[in-house]
mmCIF file of C-alpha atoms in Angstrom:
data_model
loop_
_atom_site.group_PDB
_atom_site.id
_atom_site.type_symbol
_atom_site.label_atom_id
_atom_site.label_comp_id
_atom_site.label_asym_id
_atom_site.label_seq_id
_atom_site.Cartn_x
_atom_site.Cartn_y
_atom_site.Cartn_z
ATOM 1 C CA MET A 209 15.831 20.450 -10.535
ATOM 2 C CA GLN A 210 18.908 18.309 -10.012
ATOM 3 C CA LEU A 211 19.402 14.574 -10.151
ATOM 4 C CA ILE A 212 22.110 13.578 -7.693
ATOM 5 C CA GLY A 213 23.901 10.365 -6.744
ATOM 6 C CA ARG A 214 26.237 9.904 -3.809
ATOM 7 C CA ASP A 215 26.648 12.538 -1.103
ATOM 8 C CA TYR A 216 29.149 15.325 -1.736
ATOM 9 C CA GLN A 217 29.431 14.473 -5.442
ATOM 10 C CA PRO A 218 28.537 16.922 -8.246
ATOM 11 C CA PRO A 219 24.992 16.627 -9.710
ATOM 12 C CA LEU A 220 24.497 13.959 -12.358
ATOM 13 C CA ALA A 221 22.140 16.242 -14.272
ATOM 14 C CA SER A 222 20.644 19.725 -13.809
ATOM 15 C CA GLY A 223 17.659 21.357 -15.440
ATOM 16 C CA SER A 224 14.000 22.079 -14.800
ATOM 17 C CA GLY A 225 10.771 20.174 -14.345
ATOM 18 C CA GLU A 226 7.440 19.832 -12.634
ATOM 19 C CA VAL A 227 5.915 17.866 -9.797
ATOM 20 C CA ALA A 228 2.254 16.946 -10.190
ATOM 21 C CA MET A 229 -0.317 15.721 -7.652
ATOM 22 C CA GLN A 230 -3.243 14.345 -9.630
ATOM 23 C CA SER A 231 -4.741 12.690 -6.547
ATOM 24 C CA LEU A 232 -3.936 11.955 -2.919
ATOM 25 C CA ALA A 233 -2.289 8.688 -3.947
ATOM 26 C CA ASP A 234 -0.300 10.035 -6.908
ATOM 27 C CA LEU A 235 2.831 12.168 -6.852
ATOM 28 C CA THR A 236 4.768 12.275 -10.115
ATOM 29 C CA TYR A 237 7.518 14.348 -11.691
ATOM 30 C CA ARG A 238 8.941 15.214 -15.080
ATOM 31 C CA PHE A 239 12.569 16.317 -15.323
ATOM 32 C CA ARG A 240 14.343 17.843 -18.344
ATOM 33 C CA ALA A 241 18.115 18.211 -18.049
ATOM 34 C CA SER A 242 20.075 21.049 -19.668
ATOM 35 C CA GLU A 243 23.449 20.151 -18.089
ATOM 36 C CA ILE A 244 24.564 16.508 -17.899
ATOM 37 C CA ASP A 245 27.611 14.637 -16.647
ATOM 38 C CA PHE A 246 27.146 11.770 -19.107
ATOM 39 C CA LYS A 247 29.811 9.503 -17.663
ATOM 40 C CA ALA A 248 28.596 9.870 -14.079
ATOM 41 C CA LEU A 249 24.920 9.578 -15.065
ATOM 42 C CA THR A 250 25.313 6.417 -17.138
ATOM 43 C CA GLY A 251 27.516 4.957 -14.386
ATOM 44 C CA ALA A 252 24.848 5.685 -11.759
ATOM 45 C CA MET A 253 22.134 4.152 -13.950
ATOM 46 C CA GLN A 254 24.226 1.029 -14.491
ATOM 47 C CA TYR A 255 25.047 0.753 -10.778
ATOM 48 C CA GLN A 256 21.345 1.058 -9.945
ATOM 49 C CA ARG A 257 20.449 -1.792 -12.300
ATOM 50 C CA GLU A 258 23.186 -4.063 -10.916
ATOM 51 C CA ASN A 259 22.417 -3.304 -7.248
ATOM 52 C CA SER A 260 18.631 -3.220 -7.205
ATOM 53 C CA TYR A 261 18.446 -4.352 -3.555
ATOM 54 C CA GLN A 262 20.559 -1.450 -2.288
ATOM 55 C CA SER A 263 18.321 1.505 -1.538
ATOM 56 C CA ILE A 264 21.198 4.002 -1.652
ATOM 57 C CA ALA A 265 21.977 2.880 -5.209
ATOM 58 C CA ARG A 266 18.971 4.905 -6.320
ATOM 59 C CA MET A 267 19.362 8.473 -7.522
ATOM 60 C CA ARG A 268 17.814 11.410 -5.687
ATOM 61 C CA LEU A 269 15.850 14.355 -6.977
ATOM 62 C CA VAL A 270 16.064 17.858 -5.479
ATOM 63 C CA GLY A 271 14.710 21.191 -6.611
ATOM 64 C CA VAL A 272 14.042 24.850 -5.904
ATOM 65 C CA ASP A 273 10.538 26.189 -6.522
ATOM 66 C CA ALA A 274 9.507 29.553 -7.964
ATOM 67 C CA GLU A 275 9.553 31.127 -4.489
ATOM 68 C CA GLY A 276 13.083 29.951 -3.742
ATOM 69 C CA VAL A 277 12.128 27.122 -1.354
ATOM 70 C CA ASP A 278 14.426 24.091 -1.447
ATOM 71 C CA TRP A 279 12.678 20.735 -1.801
ATOM 72 C CA ALA A 280 14.020 17.211 -1.335
ATOM 73 C CA CYS A 281 11.980 14.870 -3.509
ATOM 74 C CA GLY A 282 13.553 11.655 -2.254
ATOM 75 C CA TYR A 283 15.071 8.597 -3.896
ATOM 76 C CA THR A 284 13.786 7.728 -7.336
ATOM 77 C CA ILE A 285 13.996 5.098 -10.028
ATOM 78 C CA PRO A 286 12.626 6.820 -13.136
ATOM 79 C CA ALA A 287 9.852 4.803 -14.762
ATOM 80 C CA LYS A 288 10.733 6.427 -18.082
ATOM 81 C CA GLN A 289 14.080 7.906 -19.074
ATOM 82 C CA ASP A 290 15.596 8.980 -22.370
ATOM 83 C CA LEU A 291 19.268 9.714 -22.959
ATOM 84 C CA VAL A 292 19.504 10.541 -26.636
ATOM 85 C CA ASP A 293 21.491 13.123 -28.660
ATOM 86 C CA GLY A 294 22.713 14.987 -25.597
ATOM 87 C CA ARG A 295 19.249 15.183 -24.047
ATOM 88 C CA PHE A 296 18.141 13.559 -20.838
ATOM 89 C CA GLU A 297 14.512 13.418 -19.756
ATOM 90 C CA ALA A 298 13.051 11.410 -16.912
ATOM 91 C CA GLU A 299 9.594 10.742 -15.521
ATOM 92 C CA GLY A 300 8.622 8.805 -12.433
ATOM 93 C CA GLU A 301 6.787 8.593 -9.136
ATOM 94 C CA LEU A 302 7.659 10.122 -5.774
ATOM 95 C CA GLU A 303 6.616 9.146 -2.263
ATOM 96 C CA SER A 304 7.018 12.524 -0.592
ATOM 97 C CA LEU A 305 8.279 16.096 -0.827
ATOM 98 C CA ILE A 306 10.259 17.605 2.060
ATOM 99 C CA CYS A 307 11.238 21.215 2.737
ATOM 100 C CA ASP A 308 12.458 23.409 5.595
ATOM 101 C CA ASP A 309 10.109 26.253 6.458
ATOM 102 C CA ALA A 310 11.710 29.236 8.198
ATOM 103 C CA SER A 311 8.907 31.666 7.368
ATOM 104 C CA ALA A 312 6.846 33.675 9.827
ATOM 105 C CA SER A 313 4.032 31.112 9.522
ATOM 106 C CA ARG A 314 6.024 28.395 11.260
ATOM 107 C CA SER A 315 4.946 27.100 14.659
ATOM 108 C CA ALA A 316 6.662 28.794 17.600
ATOM 109 C CA THR A 317 6.482 25.679 19.783
ATOM 110 C CA SER A 318 8.365 22.404 19.519
ATOM 111 C CA SER A 319 5.776 19.951 18.259
ATOM 112 C CA THR A 320 4.855 17.385 15.646
ATOM 113 C CA GLU A 321 1.898 18.155 13.420
ATOM 114 C CA LEU A 322 -0.020 15.703 11.251
ATOM 115 C CA ILE A 323 -2.742 16.634 8.783
ATOM 116 C CA TYR A 324 -5.079 13.973 7.419
ATOM 117 C CA SER A 325 -7.125 14.631 4.305
ATOM 118 C CA VAL A 326 -10.634 13.401 5.145
ATOM 119 C CA ASP A 327 -14.168 13.399 3.819
ATOM 120 C CA ARG A 328 -17.385 13.064 5.821
ATOM 121 C CA LEU A 329 -17.241 9.250 5.651
ATOM 122 C CA HIS A 330 -13.561 8.919 6.490
ATOM 123 C CA PRO A 331 -12.994 6.570 9.490
ATOM 124 C CA LEU A 332 -11.329 9.339 11.504
ATOM 125 C CA VAL A 333 -14.288 11.676 10.991
ATOM 126 C CA LEU A 334 -16.772 8.985 12.018
ATOM 127 C CA ALA A 335 -14.685 8.202 15.098
ATOM 128 C CA MET A 336 -14.654 11.869 16.199
ATOM 129 C CA ARG A 337 -18.471 11.636 16.482
ATOM 130 C CA GLY A 338 -19.182 15.282 15.806
ATOM 131 C CA GLN A 339 -16.389 16.662 17.993
ATOM 132 C CA TYR A 340 -14.391 19.492 16.425
ATOM 133 C CA GLU A 341 -11.611 19.575 19.010
ATOM 134 C CA LYS A 342 -10.279 17.174 21.623
ATOM 135 C CA LYS A 343 -7.206 17.401 23.862
ATOM 136 C CA ILE A 344 -5.589 14.466 25.636
ATOM 137 C CA GLU A 345 -2.760 14.679 28.165
ATOM 138 C CA MET A 346 -0.232 11.836 28.046
ATOM 139 C CA LEU A 347 3.494 11.084 27.807
ATOM 140 C CA GLY A 348 4.231 14.535 29.222
ATOM 141 C CA SER A 349 2.548 16.102 26.188
ATOM 142 C CA THR A 350 -0.731 17.691 25.149
ATOM 143 C CA ILE A 351 -2.079 16.109 21.957
ATOM 144 C CA THR A 352 -4.758 18.165 20.223
ATOM 145 C CA PHE A 353 -7.155 16.768 17.596
ATOM 146 C CA THR A 354 -8.881 19.401 15.439
ATOM 147 C CA PHE A 355 -11.445 18.605 12.728
ATOM 148 C CA GLU A 356 -11.930 21.331 10.121
ATOM 149 C CA ARG A 357 -14.979 20.481 8.039
ATOM 150 C CA GLU A 358 -14.540 23.222 5.407
ATOM 151 C CA ALA A 359 -10.891 22.331 4.826
ATOM 152 C CA ALA A 360 -11.779 18.594 4.850
ATOM 153 C CA CYS A 361 -8.890 17.786 7.166
ATOM 154 C CA LEU A 362 -8.130 16.478 10.625
ATOM 155 C CA ALA A 363 -5.083 18.049 12.280
ATOM 156 C CA ILE A 364 -3.198 16.449 15.159
ATOM 157 C CA VAL A 365 -0.603 18.491 17.055
ATOM 158 C CA ALA A 366 1.535 16.870 19.755
ATOM 159 C CA GLU A 367 3.895 18.938 21.880
ATOM 160 C CA HIS A 368 7.338 17.389 22.171
ATOM 161 C CA SER A 369 8.351 15.971 25.541
ATOM 162 C CA GLU A 370 10.953 13.627 26.982
ATOM 163 C CA GLN A 371 8.674 10.654 26.271
ATOM 164 C CA LEU A 372 7.455 12.015 22.931
ATOM 165 C CA PRO A 373 10.569 13.470 21.275
ATOM 166 C CA PRO A 374 10.975 14.844 17.735
ATOM 167 C CA THR A 375 11.430 12.344 14.897
ATOM 168 C CA TYR A 376 10.117 9.463 17.027
ATOM 169 C CA ALA A 377 6.776 11.253 17.422
ATOM 170 C CA GLU A 378 6.194 11.253 13.656
ATOM 171 C CA GLN A 379 6.448 7.464 13.577
ATOM 172 C CA TRP A 380 4.598 6.775 16.822
ATOM 173 C CA LEU A 381 1.563 9.059 16.441
ATOM 174 C CA VAL A 382 0.243 7.434 13.253
ATOM 175 C CA GLN A 383 0.584 3.801 14.307
ATOM 176 C CA PRO A 384 -2.455 3.601 16.656
ATOM 177 C CA PHE A 385 -4.752 4.551 13.764
ATOM 178 C CA ARG A 386 -3.359 1.766 11.596
ATOM 179 C CA ILE A 387 -4.104 -0.726 14.369
ATOM 180 C CA MET A 388 -7.489 0.710 15.359
ATOM 181 C CA PHE A 389 -8.912 0.821 11.842
ATOM 182 C CA GLY A 390 -6.968 -2.024 10.244
ATOM 183 C CA GLN A 391 -6.247 0.282 7.339
ATOM 184 C CA PRO A 392 -3.201 2.270 6.145
ATOM 185 C CA LEU A 393 -4.426 5.632 7.478
ATOM 186 C CA MET A 394 -1.506 7.946 6.725
ATOM 187 C CA PRO A 395 -1.326 11.747 7.007
ATOM 188 C CA ARG A 396 -1.068 13.905 3.917
ATOM 189 C CA LEU A 397 1.310 16.273 5.710
ATOM 190 C CA TYR A 398 3.892 15.866 8.477
ATOM 191 C CA ALA A 399 5.511 18.873 10.148
ATOM 192 C CA ARG A 400 8.341 18.689 12.665
ATOM 193 C CA ASN A 401 8.214 22.092 14.343
ATOM 194 C CA LEU A 402 11.406 22.957 16.214
ATOM 195 C CA GLY A 403 10.699 26.570 17.107
ATOM 196 C CA GLY A 404 13.260 28.166 14.788
ATOM 197 C CA HIS A 405 12.111 26.273 11.716
ATOM 198 C CA SER A 406 9.793 23.493 10.583
ATOM 199 C CA MET A 407 10.562 20.450 8.481
ATOM 200 C CA ILE A 408 7.509 19.768 6.333
ATOM 201 C CA SER A 409 6.760 16.602 4.377
ATOM 202 C CA VAL A 410 3.900 16.137 1.923
ATOM 203 C CA SER A 411 3.301 12.448 1.279
ATOM 204 C CA THR A 412 1.185 10.231 -0.892
ATOM 205 C CA VAL A 413 -1.822 8.743 0.876
ATOM 206 C CA PRO A 414 -2.895 5.131 0.194
ATOM 207 C CA ARG A 415 -6.480 4.629 -0.822
ATOM 208 C CA VAL A 416 -8.464 3.577 2.243
ATOM 209 C CA LYS A 417 -10.422 0.350 1.873
ATOM 210 C CA ASN A 418 -13.399 -0.290 4.106
ATOM 211 C CA ALA A 419 -12.601 -3.535 5.928
ATOM 212 C CA SER A 420 -13.995 -3.493 9.458
ATOM 213 C CA TRP A 421 -13.100 -7.157 9.990
ATOM 214 C CA SER A 422 -9.413 -6.212 10.227
ATOM 215 C CA ALA A 423 -9.946 -3.287 12.645
ATOM 216 C CA PHE A 424 -9.067 -3.513 16.334
ATOM 217 C CA TRP A 425 -11.466 -0.693 17.325
ATOM 218 C CA ARG A 426 -15.049 -0.452 16.118
ATOM 219 C CA CYS A 427 -17.379 2.432 16.864
ATOM 220 C CA ASP A 428 -20.399 0.092 17.021
ATOM 221 C CA ASP A 429 -18.846 -2.304 19.551
ATOM 222 C CA PRO A 430 -20.907 -2.009 22.772
ATOM 223 C CA ASN A 431 -18.022 -3.484 24.792
ATOM 224 C CA GLY A 432 -15.339 -1.440 23.072
ATOM 225 C CA SER A 433 -13.403 1.414 24.616
ATOM 226 C CA ASP A 434 -13.739 5.108 23.813
ATOM 227 C CA PHE A 435 -11.890 6.204 20.665
ATOM 228 C CA PHE A 436 -9.424 8.444 22.502
ATOM 229 C CA GLU A 437 -8.985 5.955 25.346
ATOM 230 C CA CYS A 438 -8.075 3.275 22.813
ATOM 231 C CA TYR A 439 -5.725 5.625 20.950
ATOM 232 C CA SER A 440 -4.003 6.602 24.215
ATOM 233 C CA GLY A 441 -3.499 2.991 25.269
ATOM 234 C CA LEU A 442 -1.963 2.009 21.934
ATOM 235 C CA LEU A 443 0.276 5.091 21.845
ATOM 236 C CA HIS A 444 1.525 4.271 25.366
ATOM 237 C CA MET A 445 2.389 0.735 24.277
ATOM 238 C CA ILE A 446 4.215 1.968 21.164
ATOM 239 C CA ALA A 447 6.053 4.942 22.692
ATOM 240 C CA LEU A 448 7.215 3.208 25.870
ATOM 241 C CA ARG A 449 8.723 0.176 24.116
ATOM 242 C CA ARG A 450 12.480 -0.039 24.651
ATOM 243 C CA ASP A 451 15.330 -2.015 23.154
ATOM 244 C CA SER A 452 17.856 -4.120 25.089
ATOM 245 C CA ARG A 453 19.809 -0.965 25.969
ATOM 246 C CA GLY A 454 16.740 0.836 27.296
ATOM 247 C CA GLU A 455 16.554 3.156 24.278
ATOM 248 C CA PRO A 456 13.308 4.162 22.508
ATOM 249 C CA ILE A 457 12.585 2.292 19.278
ATOM 250 C CA TYR A 458 11.877 4.142 16.035
ATOM 251 C CA GLU A 459 11.041 1.065 13.967
ATOM 252 C CA LEU A 460 7.465 -0.075 13.464
ATOM 253 C CA HIS A 461 5.894 -1.787 16.468
ATOM 254 C CA PRO A 462 5.250 -5.509 15.776
ATOM 255 C CA VAL A 463 1.520 -5.104 16.538
ATOM 256 C CA THR A 464 1.289 -2.349 13.908
ATOM 257 C CA GLY A 465 3.105 -4.597 11.451
ATOM 258 C CA PHE A 466 0.591 -7.419 11.941
ATOM 259 C CA TYR A 467 -2.403 -5.101 11.457
ATOM 260 C CA ASP A 468 -0.731 -3.642 8.357
ATOM 261 C CA GLU A 469 -0.592 -7.168 6.948
ATOM 262 C CA LEU A 470 -4.294 -7.615 7.655
ATOM 263 C CA SER A 471 -5.053 -4.341 5.866
ATOM 264 C CA GLY A 472 -3.033 -5.580 2.893
ATOM 265 C CA VAL A 473 -5.434 -8.493 2.347
ATOM 266 C CA ALA A 474 -8.596 -6.486 3.015
ATOM 267 C CA ARG A 475 -9.949 -7.247 -0.454
ATOM 268 C CA ALA A 476 -8.251 -10.585 -0.997
ATOM 269 C CA SER A 477 -9.930 -14.010 -1.183
ATOM 270 C CA ARG A 478 -11.482 -15.521 1.918
ATOM 271 C CA TRP A 479 -8.765 -18.172 1.983
ATOM 272 C CA VAL A 480 -6.028 -15.506 2.081
ATOM 273 C CA MET A 481 -7.982 -13.636 4.759
ATOM 274 C CA ALA A 482 -8.094 -16.820 6.846
ATOM 275 C CA LEU A 483 -4.354 -17.362 6.404
ATOM 276 C CA ALA A 484 -3.619 -13.768 7.454
ATOM 277 C CA LEU A 485 -5.886 -13.936 10.522
ATOM 278 C CA ALA A 486 -4.469 -17.274 11.660
ATOM 279 C CA SER A 487 -0.869 -16.099 11.223
ATOM 280 C CA THR A 488 -1.567 -12.762 12.927
ATOM 281 C CA SER A 489 -3.069 -14.607 15.895
ATOM 282 C CA GLU A 490 0.136 -16.630 16.211
ATOM 283 C CA GLY A 491 2.402 -13.602 15.878
ATOM 284 C CA LEU A 492 0.523 -11.594 18.516
ATOM 285 C CA THR A 493 0.451 -14.573 20.877
ATOM 286 C CA LYS A 494 4.241 -14.888 20.631
ATOM 287 C CA LEU A 495 4.542 -11.263 21.790
ATOM 288 C CA LEU A 496 2.717 -12.200 25.002
ATOM 289 C CA ARG A 497 5.257 -14.805 26.026
ATOM 290 C CA PRO A 498 7.248 -13.555 29.030
ATOM 291 C CA ALA A 499 10.955 -13.102 28.511
ATOM 292 C CA ARG A 500 12.835 -15.747 30.511
ATOM 293 C CA THR A 501 16.152 -14.138 31.169
ATOM 294 C CA MET A 502 16.589 -14.783 34.891
ATOM 295 C CA SER A 503 19.093 -17.495 35.664
ATOM 296 C CA SER A 504 16.949 -18.491 38.667
ATOM 297 C CA ASP A 505 14.046 -19.326 36.311
ATOM 298 C CA ARG A 506 16.244 -21.515 34.143
ATOM 299 C CA LYS A 507 17.779 -23.241 37.210
ATOM 300 C CA ALA A 508 14.327 -23.975 38.644
ATOM 301 C CA GLU A 509 13.270 -25.561 35.367
ATOM 302 C CA ARG A 510 16.445 -27.678 35.220
ATOM 303 C CA ASP A 511 15.849 -28.914 38.793
ATOM 304 C CA GLU A 512 12.261 -29.875 37.956
ATOM 305 C CA LYS A 513 13.402 -31.793 34.875
ATOM 306 C CA VAL A 514 16.044 -33.682 36.874
ATOM 307 C CA ALA A 515 13.443 -34.630 39.508
ATOM 308 C CA LEU A 516 10.999 -35.822 36.835
ATOM 309 C CA ILE A 517 13.676 -37.880 35.092
ATOM 310 C CA ASP A 518 14.483 -39.572 38.438
ATOM 311 C CA VAL A 519 10.795 -40.530 38.784
ATOM 312 C CA ILE A 520 10.765 -41.952 35.259
ATOM 313 C CA GLU A 521 13.980 -43.918 35.797
ATOM 314 C CA SER A 522 12.638 -45.463 39.001
ATOM 315 C CA SER A 523 9.344 -46.511 37.424
ATOM 316 C CA GLY A 524 8.627 -50.089 36.427
ATOM 317 C CA VAL A 525 7.903 -49.419 32.720
ATOM 318 C CA SER A 526 9.945 -50.860 29.859
ATOM 319 C CA ALA A 527 13.359 -49.457 29.019
ATOM 320 C CA ARG A 528 12.059 -48.267 25.637
ATOM 321 C CA LEU A 529 9.265 -46.197 27.174
ATOM 322 C CA LYS A 530 11.654 -44.816 29.776
ATOM 323 C CA SER A 531 14.024 -43.713 27.013
ATOM 324 C CA VAL A 532 11.234 -41.962 25.087
ATOM 325 C CA ALA A 533 9.908 -40.232 28.216
ATOM 326 C CA VAL A 534 13.343 -39.101 29.393
ATOM 327 C CA LYS A 535 14.176 -37.696 25.973
ATOM 328 C CA ALA A 536 10.873 -35.779 25.887
ATOM 329 C CA VAL A 537 11.600 -34.224 29.292
ATOM 330 C CA GLN A 538 15.159 -33.322 28.268
ATOM 331 C CA ASN A 539 13.951 -31.638 25.082
ATOM 332 C CA PHE A 540 11.162 -29.737 26.832
ATOM 333 C CA SER A 541 11.558 -26.011 27.459
ATOM 334 C CA SER A 542 8.879 -23.577 28.541
ATOM 335 C CA GLU A 543 10.634 -21.081 26.288
ATOM 336 C CA ASN A 544 9.569 -23.240 23.348
ATOM 337 C CA GLU A 545 5.893 -23.468 24.279
ATOM 338 C CA THR A 546 3.756 -24.131 21.203
ATOM 339 C CA ILE A 547 1.271 -21.543 19.977
ATOM 340 C CA LYS A 548 -1.499 -24.052 20.557
ATOM 341 C CA ASN A 549 -0.524 -24.464 24.213
ATOM 342 C CA SER A 550 -0.135 -20.690 24.606
ATOM 343 C CA LEU A 551 -3.639 -20.081 23.256
ATOM 344 C CA ARG A 552 -5.038 -22.927 25.357
ATOM 345 C CA ARG A 553 -3.499 -21.217 28.406
ATOM 346 C CA LEU A 554 -5.056 -17.874 27.391
ATOM 347 C CA ALA A 555 -8.422 -19.634 27.046
ATOM 348 C CA ALA A 556 -8.052 -21.111 30.554
ATOM 349 C CA GLN A 557 -7.447 -17.577 31.832
ATOM 350 C CA SER A 558 -10.575 -16.336 29.954
ATOM 351 C CA ILE A 559 -8.439 -13.951 27.916
ATOM 352 C CA VAL A 560 -9.736 -15.643 24.769
ATOM 353 C CA THR A 561 -12.873 -17.757 24.522
ATOM 354 C CA SER A 562 -13.009 -21.471 23.858
ATOM 355 C CA SER A 563 -14.892 -20.827 20.603
ATOM 356 C CA GLN A 564 -12.152 -18.439 19.444
ATOM 357 C CA PHE A 565 -9.501 -21.031 20.250
ATOM 358 C CA SER A 566 -11.479 -23.739 18.432
ATOM 359 C CA ALA A 567 -11.917 -21.522 15.371
ATOM 360 C CA TRP A 568 -8.176 -20.841 15.251
ATOM 361 C CA ASN A 569 -7.322 -24.517 15.718
ATOM 362 C CA GLU A 570 -9.682 -25.678 12.955
ATOM 363 C CA ILE A 571 -8.940 -22.950 10.425
ATOM 364 C CA ARG A 572 -5.200 -22.894 11.047
ATOM 365 C CA ASN A 573 -4.816 -26.645 10.577
ATOM 366 C CA SER A 574 -6.909 -26.677 7.415
ATOM 367 C CA VAL A 575 -5.897 -23.553 5.472
ATOM 368 C CA MET A 576 -2.206 -23.855 6.364
ATOM 369 C CA HIS A 577 -2.198 -27.286 4.759
ATOM 370 C CA GLY A 578 -3.883 -26.401 1.490
ATOM 371 C CA THR A 579 -7.610 -26.733 2.219
ATOM 372 C CA LEU A 580 -9.437 -24.017 0.312
ATOM 373 C CA MET A 581 -12.359 -22.099 1.770
ATOM 374 C CA SER A 582 -15.540 -21.254 -0.045
ATOM 375 C CA PRO A 583 -14.995 -18.201 -2.294
ATOM 376 C CA PHE A 584 -18.487 -17.003 -1.336
ATOM 377 C CA SER A 585 -20.142 -16.151 1.952
ATOM 378 C CA HIS A 586 -20.817 -19.332 3.897
ATOM 379 C CA GLU A 587 -22.641 -19.324 7.230
ATOM 380 C CA GLU A 588 -20.393 -21.782 9.072
ATOM 381 C CA GLU A 589 -17.131 -20.419 7.657
ATOM 382 C CA ASP A 590 -18.225 -16.822 8.235
ATOM 383 C CA ALA A 591 -18.831 -17.607 11.895
ATOM 384 C CA LYS A 592 -15.340 -19.111 12.244
ATOM 385 C CA LEU A 593 -13.703 -16.139 10.492
ATOM 386 C CA ALA A 594 -15.575 -13.768 12.816
ATOM 387 C CA GLU A 595 -14.334 -15.744 15.836
ATOM 388 C CA LEU A 596 -10.789 -15.618 14.460
ATOM 389 C CA ALA A 597 -10.999 -11.825 14.027
ATOM 390 C CA GLU A 598 -12.235 -11.556 17.628
ATOM 391 C CA LEU A 599 -9.297 -13.696 18.738
ATOM 392 C CA VAL A 600 -6.893 -11.194 17.152
ATOM 393 C CA ARG A 601 -8.618 -8.357 19.038
ATOM 394 C CA ALA A 602 -8.628 -10.295 22.317
ATOM 395 C CA VAL A 603 -4.889 -10.971 22.189
ATOM 396 C CA THR A 604 -4.264 -7.321 21.246
ATOM 397 C CA ARG A 605 -6.272 -6.194 24.291
ATOM 398 C CA GLU A 606 -4.159 -8.459 26.493
ATOM 399 C CA LEU A 607 -0.971 -6.978 25.015
ATOM 400 C CA LEU A 608 -2.304 -3.522 25.889
ATOM 401 C CA ARG A 609 -3.136 -4.636 29.427
ATOM 402 C CA VAL A 610 0.332 -6.123 29.961
ATOM 403 C CA SER A 611 1.989 -3.020 28.509
ATOM 404 C CA SER A 612 -0.060 -0.753 30.778
ATOM 405 C CA ALA A 613 0.775 -2.863 33.826
ATOM 406 C CA LYS A 614 4.502 -2.638 33.064
ATOM 407 C CA ALA A 615 4.295 1.140 32.605
ATOM 408 C CA SER A 616 2.583 1.621 35.964
#
């Protein structure tokens, strides 16, 4: 093993050690140095303490295993380190292990492979509904789902294409699951197969918490879509998003981010759950607002405001009321539509129901201003929370519909 700092600089310390995986969620290491650059090591440790918000200030751990395979163990801040009498030992946690595989076992095709560690009650297994293999064609790629009961894993292999390229595919393929199940469903293994070699990453897997209230897709929903149909729609929305230059976006999709936040409060208090649902509803609704970039749109709005101001000025009301009304018209902009008005508009279009809108309006105005909810199940509050969760799903469905319409 070697502990390294900046690129192209000599190792801070070299020696040997072990990496242990006690569970799916734990990945730890122990490092014992036999060669140390004391000045560089202490300098790196001091720099790390003084620049805790800079990710590249952390040290990195690399190693070569007994079979000669090089492993990158990632950035690390040792939880325990001793630098005494010429000895340096460190222990800490890792998030992943990465290696390049050029062996004969590598995949011959260019593809991204994900392997999920599952048991018989895992959400992905329940969603497969007894199917052992399923292929879907989309984004110029064939995506194959394979459930292996004896190995207790679900493998997903997606062939690379122009719309599903390497690197991006690793980020995009996992996000629909996080939205669908409202839980941090992450693969145990990623493999980027490039024909000549494969880059393999073994990662820690968060413990899955059963929280169906935060899930977009539910297998028992009679009005819900098929599992693979829902996955395909979400993957389309995520993969076809583009930045202002028309380039694909690697960063997390905002919808995924909101559902990740819901999963983070899956076992929190009911008050925190209400806060998260109300805020998520607002965030998703903002994503539905059309971008007003056309100068013709802005000119039309300015002309309407001028016409309305003329009507106000010619009215027979007092000068004070005229001043208030004119100022309100001048300050108005459809680009600054309130969330309440946006949701009211969605309710008028039957995208959300009036009861969902009412639940959001009541809960949002109470919990956001410090009114606590009952810590225990309460019939009336439970009904409002259920309506609020349905509101989140309804707005998500509309985002999917709009995304699909743009793609076609």
